[in-house]
Coordinates of C-alpha atoms in Angstrom, one line a residue:
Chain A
X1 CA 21.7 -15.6 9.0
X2 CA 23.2 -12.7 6.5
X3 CA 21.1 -10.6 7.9
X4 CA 23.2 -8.4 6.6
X5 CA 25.4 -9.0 3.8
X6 CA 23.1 -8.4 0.7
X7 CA 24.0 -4.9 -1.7
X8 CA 20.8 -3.0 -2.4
X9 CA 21.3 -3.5 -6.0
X10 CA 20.0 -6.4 -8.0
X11 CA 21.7 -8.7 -10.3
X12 CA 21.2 -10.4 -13.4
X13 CA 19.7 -13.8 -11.3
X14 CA 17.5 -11.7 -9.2
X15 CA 13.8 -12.0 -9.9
X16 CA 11.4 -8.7 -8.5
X17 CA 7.7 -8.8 -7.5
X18 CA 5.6 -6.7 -10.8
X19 CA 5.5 -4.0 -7.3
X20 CA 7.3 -2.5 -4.6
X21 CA 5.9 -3.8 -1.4
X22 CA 7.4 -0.6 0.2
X23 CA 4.8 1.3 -1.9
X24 CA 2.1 -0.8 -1.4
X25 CA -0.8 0.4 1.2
X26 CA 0.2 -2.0 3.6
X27 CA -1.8 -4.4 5.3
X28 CA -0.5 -3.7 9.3
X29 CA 1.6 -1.3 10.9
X30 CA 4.5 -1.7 12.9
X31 CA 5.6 0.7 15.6
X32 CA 9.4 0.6 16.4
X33 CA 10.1 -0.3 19.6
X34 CA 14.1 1.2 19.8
X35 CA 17.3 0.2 18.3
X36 CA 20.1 -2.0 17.8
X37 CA 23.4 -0.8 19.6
X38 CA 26.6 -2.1 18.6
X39 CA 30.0 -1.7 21.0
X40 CA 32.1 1.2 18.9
X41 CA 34.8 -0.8 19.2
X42 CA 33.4 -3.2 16.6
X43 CA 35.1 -1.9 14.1
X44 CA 34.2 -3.3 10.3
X45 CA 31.7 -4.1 8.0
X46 CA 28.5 -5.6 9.5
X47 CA 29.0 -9.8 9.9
X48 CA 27.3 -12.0 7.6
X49 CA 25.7 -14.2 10.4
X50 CA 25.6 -14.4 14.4
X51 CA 28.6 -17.1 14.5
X52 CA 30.8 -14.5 12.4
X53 CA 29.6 -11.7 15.0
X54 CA 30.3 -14.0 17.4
X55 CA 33.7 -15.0 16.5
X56 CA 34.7 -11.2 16.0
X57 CA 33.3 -10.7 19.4
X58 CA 31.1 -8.0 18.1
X59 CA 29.0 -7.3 21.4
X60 CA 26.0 -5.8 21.2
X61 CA 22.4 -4.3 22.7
X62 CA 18.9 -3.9 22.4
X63 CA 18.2 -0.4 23.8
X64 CA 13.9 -0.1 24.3
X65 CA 12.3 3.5 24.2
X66 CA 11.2 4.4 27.1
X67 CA 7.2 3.4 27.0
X68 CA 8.7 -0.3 26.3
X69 CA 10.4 -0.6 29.0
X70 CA 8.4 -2.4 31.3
X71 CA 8.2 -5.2 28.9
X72 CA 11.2 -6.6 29.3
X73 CA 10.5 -7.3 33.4
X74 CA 11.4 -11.3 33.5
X75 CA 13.3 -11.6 30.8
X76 CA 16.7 -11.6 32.4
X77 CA 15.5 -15.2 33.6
X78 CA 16.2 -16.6 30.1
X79 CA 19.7 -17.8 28.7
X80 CA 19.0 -16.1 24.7
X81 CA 16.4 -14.5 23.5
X82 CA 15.2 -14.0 19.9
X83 CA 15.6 -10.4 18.3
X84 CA 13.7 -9.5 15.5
X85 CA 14.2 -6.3 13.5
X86 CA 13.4 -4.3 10.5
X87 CA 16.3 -4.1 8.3
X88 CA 14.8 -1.2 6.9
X89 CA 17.7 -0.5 4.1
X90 CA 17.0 -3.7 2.3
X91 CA 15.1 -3.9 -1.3
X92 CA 11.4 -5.3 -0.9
X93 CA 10.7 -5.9 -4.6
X94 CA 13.1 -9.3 -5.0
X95 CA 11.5 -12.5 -4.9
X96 CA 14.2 -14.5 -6.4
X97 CA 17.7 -14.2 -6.0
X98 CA 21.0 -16.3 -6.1
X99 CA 23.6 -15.4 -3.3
X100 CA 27.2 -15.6 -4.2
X101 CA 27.9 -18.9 -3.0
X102 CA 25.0 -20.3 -5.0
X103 CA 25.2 -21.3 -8.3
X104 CA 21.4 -20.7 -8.8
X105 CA 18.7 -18.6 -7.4
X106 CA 17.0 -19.3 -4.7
X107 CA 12.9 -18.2 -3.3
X108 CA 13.5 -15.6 -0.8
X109 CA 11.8 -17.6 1.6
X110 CA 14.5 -20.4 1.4
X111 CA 17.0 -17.6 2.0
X112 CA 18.0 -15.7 5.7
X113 CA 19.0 -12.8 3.0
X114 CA 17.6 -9.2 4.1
X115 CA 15.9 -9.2 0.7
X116 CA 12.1 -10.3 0.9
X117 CA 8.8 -8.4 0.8
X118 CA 9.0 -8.1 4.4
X119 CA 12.6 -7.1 5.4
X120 CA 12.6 -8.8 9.1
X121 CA 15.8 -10.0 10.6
X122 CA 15.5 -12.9 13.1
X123 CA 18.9 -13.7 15.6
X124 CA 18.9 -16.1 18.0
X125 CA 21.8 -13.8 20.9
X126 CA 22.5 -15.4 24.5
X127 CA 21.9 -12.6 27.0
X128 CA 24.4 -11.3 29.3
X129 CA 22.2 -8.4 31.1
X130 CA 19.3 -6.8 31.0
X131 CA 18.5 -3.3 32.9
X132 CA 15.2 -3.2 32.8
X133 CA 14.7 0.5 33.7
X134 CA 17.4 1.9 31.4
X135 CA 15.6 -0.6 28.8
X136 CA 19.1 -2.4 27.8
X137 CA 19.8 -5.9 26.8
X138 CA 23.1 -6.9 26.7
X139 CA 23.8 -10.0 24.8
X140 CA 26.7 -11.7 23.0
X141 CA 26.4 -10.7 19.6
X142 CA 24.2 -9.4 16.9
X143 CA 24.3 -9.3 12.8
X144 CA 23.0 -6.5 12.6
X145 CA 24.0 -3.1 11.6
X146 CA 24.3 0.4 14.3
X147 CA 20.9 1.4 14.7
X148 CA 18.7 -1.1 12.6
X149 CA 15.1 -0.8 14.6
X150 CA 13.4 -3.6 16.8
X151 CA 10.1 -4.5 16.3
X152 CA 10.1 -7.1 18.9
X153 CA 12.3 -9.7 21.3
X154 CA 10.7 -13.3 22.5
X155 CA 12.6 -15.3 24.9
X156 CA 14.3 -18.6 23.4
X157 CA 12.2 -21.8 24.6
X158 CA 14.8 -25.1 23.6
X159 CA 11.8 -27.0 24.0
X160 CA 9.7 -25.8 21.2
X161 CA 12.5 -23.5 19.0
X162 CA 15.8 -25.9 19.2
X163 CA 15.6 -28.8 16.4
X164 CA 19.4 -29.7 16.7
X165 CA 18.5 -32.3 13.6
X166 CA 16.9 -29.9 11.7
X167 CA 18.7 -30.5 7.7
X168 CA 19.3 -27.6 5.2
X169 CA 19.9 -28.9 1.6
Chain B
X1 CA 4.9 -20.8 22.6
X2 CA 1.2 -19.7 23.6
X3 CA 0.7 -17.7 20.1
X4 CA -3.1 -18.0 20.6
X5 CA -4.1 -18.4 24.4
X6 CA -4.7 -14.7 25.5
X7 CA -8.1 -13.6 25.8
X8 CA -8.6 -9.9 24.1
X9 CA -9.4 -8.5 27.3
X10 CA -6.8 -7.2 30.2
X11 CA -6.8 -8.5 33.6
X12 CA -6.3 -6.4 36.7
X13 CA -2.5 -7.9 37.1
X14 CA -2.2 -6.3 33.5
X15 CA 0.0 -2.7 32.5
X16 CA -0.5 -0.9 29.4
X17 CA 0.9 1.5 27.5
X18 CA -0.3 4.7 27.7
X19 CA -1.1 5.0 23.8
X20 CA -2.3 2.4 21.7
X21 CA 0.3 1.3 18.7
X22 CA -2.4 0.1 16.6
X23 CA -3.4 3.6 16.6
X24 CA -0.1 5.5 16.5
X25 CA 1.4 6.2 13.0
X26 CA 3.0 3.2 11.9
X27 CA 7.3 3.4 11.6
X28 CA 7.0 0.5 8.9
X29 CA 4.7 -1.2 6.7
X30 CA 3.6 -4.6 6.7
X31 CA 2.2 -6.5 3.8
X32 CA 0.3 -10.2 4.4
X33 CA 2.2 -12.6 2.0
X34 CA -0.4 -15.1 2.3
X35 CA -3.0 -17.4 5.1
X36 CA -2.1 -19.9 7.3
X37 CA -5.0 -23.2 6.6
X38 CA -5.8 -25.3 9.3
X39 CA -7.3 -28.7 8.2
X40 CA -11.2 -29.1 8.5
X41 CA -10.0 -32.1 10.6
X42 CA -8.7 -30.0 13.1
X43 CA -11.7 -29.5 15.5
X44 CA -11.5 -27.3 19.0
X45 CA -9.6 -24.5 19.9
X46 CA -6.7 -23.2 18.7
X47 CA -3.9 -25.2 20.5
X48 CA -2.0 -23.5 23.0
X49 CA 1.4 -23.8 22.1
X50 CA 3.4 -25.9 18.9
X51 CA 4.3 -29.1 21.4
X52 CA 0.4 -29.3 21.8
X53 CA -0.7 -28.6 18.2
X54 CA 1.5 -31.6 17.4
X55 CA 0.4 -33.9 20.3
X56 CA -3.7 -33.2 18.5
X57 CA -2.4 -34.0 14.8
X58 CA -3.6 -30.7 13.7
X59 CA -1.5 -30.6 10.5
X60 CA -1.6 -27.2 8.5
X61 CA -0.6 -25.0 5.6
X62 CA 1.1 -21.8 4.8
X63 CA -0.9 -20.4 1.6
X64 CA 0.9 -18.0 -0.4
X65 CA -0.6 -15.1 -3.0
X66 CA 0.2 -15.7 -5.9
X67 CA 2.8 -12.9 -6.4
X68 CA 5.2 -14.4 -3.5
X69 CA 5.1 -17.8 -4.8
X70 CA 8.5 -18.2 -6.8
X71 CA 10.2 -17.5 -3.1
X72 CA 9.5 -20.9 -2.3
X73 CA 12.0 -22.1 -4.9
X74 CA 14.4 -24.4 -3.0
X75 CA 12.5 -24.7 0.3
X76 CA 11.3 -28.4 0.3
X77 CA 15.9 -28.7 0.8
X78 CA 15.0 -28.0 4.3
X79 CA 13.1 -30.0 6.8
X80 CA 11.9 -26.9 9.2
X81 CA 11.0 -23.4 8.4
X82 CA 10.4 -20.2 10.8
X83 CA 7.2 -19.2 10.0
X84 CA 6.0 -15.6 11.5
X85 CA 2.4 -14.4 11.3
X86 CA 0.7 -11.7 11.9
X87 CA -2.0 -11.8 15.3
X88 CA -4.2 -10.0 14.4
X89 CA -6.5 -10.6 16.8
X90 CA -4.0 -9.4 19.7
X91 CA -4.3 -6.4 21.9
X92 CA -1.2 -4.1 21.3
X93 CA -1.3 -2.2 24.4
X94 CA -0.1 -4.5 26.8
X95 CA 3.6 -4.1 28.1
X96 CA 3.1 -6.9 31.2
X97 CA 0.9 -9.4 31.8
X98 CA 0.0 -12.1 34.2
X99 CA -0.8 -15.7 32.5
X100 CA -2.7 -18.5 34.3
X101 CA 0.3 -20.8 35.3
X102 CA 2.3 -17.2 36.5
X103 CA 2.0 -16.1 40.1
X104 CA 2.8 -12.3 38.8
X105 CA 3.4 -10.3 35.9
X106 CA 6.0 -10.4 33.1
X107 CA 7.3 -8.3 31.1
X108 CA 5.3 -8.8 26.9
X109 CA 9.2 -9.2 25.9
X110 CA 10.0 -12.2 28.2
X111 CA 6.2 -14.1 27.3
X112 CA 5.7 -15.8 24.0
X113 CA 2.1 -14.7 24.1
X114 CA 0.9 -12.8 21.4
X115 CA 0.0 -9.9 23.5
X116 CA 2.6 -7.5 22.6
X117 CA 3.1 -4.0 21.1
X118 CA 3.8 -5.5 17.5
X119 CA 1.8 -8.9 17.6
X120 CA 4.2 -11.0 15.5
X121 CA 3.4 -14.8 15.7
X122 CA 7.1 -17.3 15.3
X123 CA 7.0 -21.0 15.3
X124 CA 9.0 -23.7 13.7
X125 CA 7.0 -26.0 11.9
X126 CA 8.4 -29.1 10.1
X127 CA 7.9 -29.0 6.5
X128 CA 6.2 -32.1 4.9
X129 CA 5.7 -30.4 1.3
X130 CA 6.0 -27.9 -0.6
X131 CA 4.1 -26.8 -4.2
X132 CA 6.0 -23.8 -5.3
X133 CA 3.1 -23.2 -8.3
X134 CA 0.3 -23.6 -5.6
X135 CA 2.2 -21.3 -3.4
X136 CA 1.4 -23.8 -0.7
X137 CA 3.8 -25.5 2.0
X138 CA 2.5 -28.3 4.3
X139 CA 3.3 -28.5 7.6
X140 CA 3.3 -30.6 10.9
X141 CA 1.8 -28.7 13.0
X142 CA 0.8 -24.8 13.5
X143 CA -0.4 -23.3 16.9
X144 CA -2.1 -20.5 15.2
X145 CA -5.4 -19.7 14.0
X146 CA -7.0 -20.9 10.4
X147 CA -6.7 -17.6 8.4
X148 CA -4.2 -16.2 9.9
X149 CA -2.1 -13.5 7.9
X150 CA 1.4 -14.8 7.3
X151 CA 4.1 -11.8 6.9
X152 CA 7.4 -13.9 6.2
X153 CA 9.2 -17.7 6.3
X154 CA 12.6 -18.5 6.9
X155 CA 14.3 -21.5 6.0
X156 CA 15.3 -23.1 9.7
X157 CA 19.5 -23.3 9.9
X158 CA 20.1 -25.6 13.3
X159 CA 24.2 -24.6 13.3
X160 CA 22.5 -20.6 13.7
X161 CA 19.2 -21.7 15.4
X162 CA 19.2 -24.8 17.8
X163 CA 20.3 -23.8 21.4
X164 CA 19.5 -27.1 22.9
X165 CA 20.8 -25.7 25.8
X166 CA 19.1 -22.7 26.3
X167 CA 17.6 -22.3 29.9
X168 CA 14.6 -20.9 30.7
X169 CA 14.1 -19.3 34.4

């Protein structure tokens, strides 16, 4: 997912937006809802995708403020559970931009790189508790950095999100 | 995955928040890349979920401003993308809610509906075409409504994505 792995600086192939979304009156407004937590013992720079985190064995959590709390009553039913975040140290302005194992650029929105207009990180992490009161969700592993914010945690339905033959190209 | 089945009104099995995010000072700012298009063709309500939205034919579009259409370069190499809207139409003050086929409440965070604090739509559509100039991608199916703001797309990577086995309780 490289949720994570992009520098804040743009190179040569990058192409920016003639603004900064990030100074743009924006449209909506999202409240964060708490934080990424990431076991101390995970030492390192942040993994590229959730296989790398999960090979490291980088475990992780979602820790709710308290007035979100309540939302997570049921969830512990579900196997994995989609997190999405605001990876709110990622450049807004790129609309264009060739990773290092491209030899081109790519759209943004044919990239899972941090930079696009609207920096949210979607991980797909199995869950291994939730503590409903203390608003914790234990899972497997996260891409993520220490603190990135969550705006927001859906459980994982096979049925409508798992396309096992999807093709990338 | 229910994006569009809530009525804007609570019920008494409903909890909400004591504030309202919509009216709290936003953390982050949003801005709407583009609108989702329903076809004409597509009579009725809004379908319930992606599986049913299929089932009808209601094939759709994810429209693009003008300014965030080079980040389609290199979609149309994959055959599904992540698209996630913006519900505008959602209450935000919800934190657990009782559908129809539940016998009690859950938790926003284990519901796909789009009754939640932040009131992001997800689905994975299966792309059919894409006209990076037009700014316009064709799609299968979309169970969201026509005009609906879109805030980001992500190319669809099964090795990262696809859970097949993913239980739900």
């Amino acid at each position: 997912m490289s949720n994570t792995s992009t520098p804040d600086s743009s190179r040569p192939d990058d192409s920016t937006l003639a603004f900064d979304p990030a100074r743009k009156h924006p449209d909506a407004g999202l409240v964060f809802l708490g934080r990424i937590a990431i076991a101390a013992t995970a030492c390192g720079p942040t993994p590229h995708n959730p296989t790398e985190a999960r090979q490291r064995g980088t475990s992780a959590a979602i820790v709710l403020d308290a007035p979100y709390r309540p939302g997570l009553a049921g969830l512990a039913r579900h196997s994995h559970v989609f997190v999405l975040v605001w990876l709110d140290h990622s450049r807004r302005d790129i609309i264009a931009h060739k990773p290092r194992h491209l030899s081109e650029p790519r759209g943004v929105f044919a990239l899972r790189s941090p930079l696009r207009p609207n920096p949210i990180g979607l991980s797909v992490a199995r869950i291994t508790a939730v503590d409903v009161a203390a608003g914790r969700v234990e899972v497997d592993a996260l891409d993520f950095r220490d603190g990135t914010p969550v705006i927001d945690l859906k459980p994982y339905r096979p049925g409508i999100d798992a396309i096992p033959d999807a093709l990338i190209g």
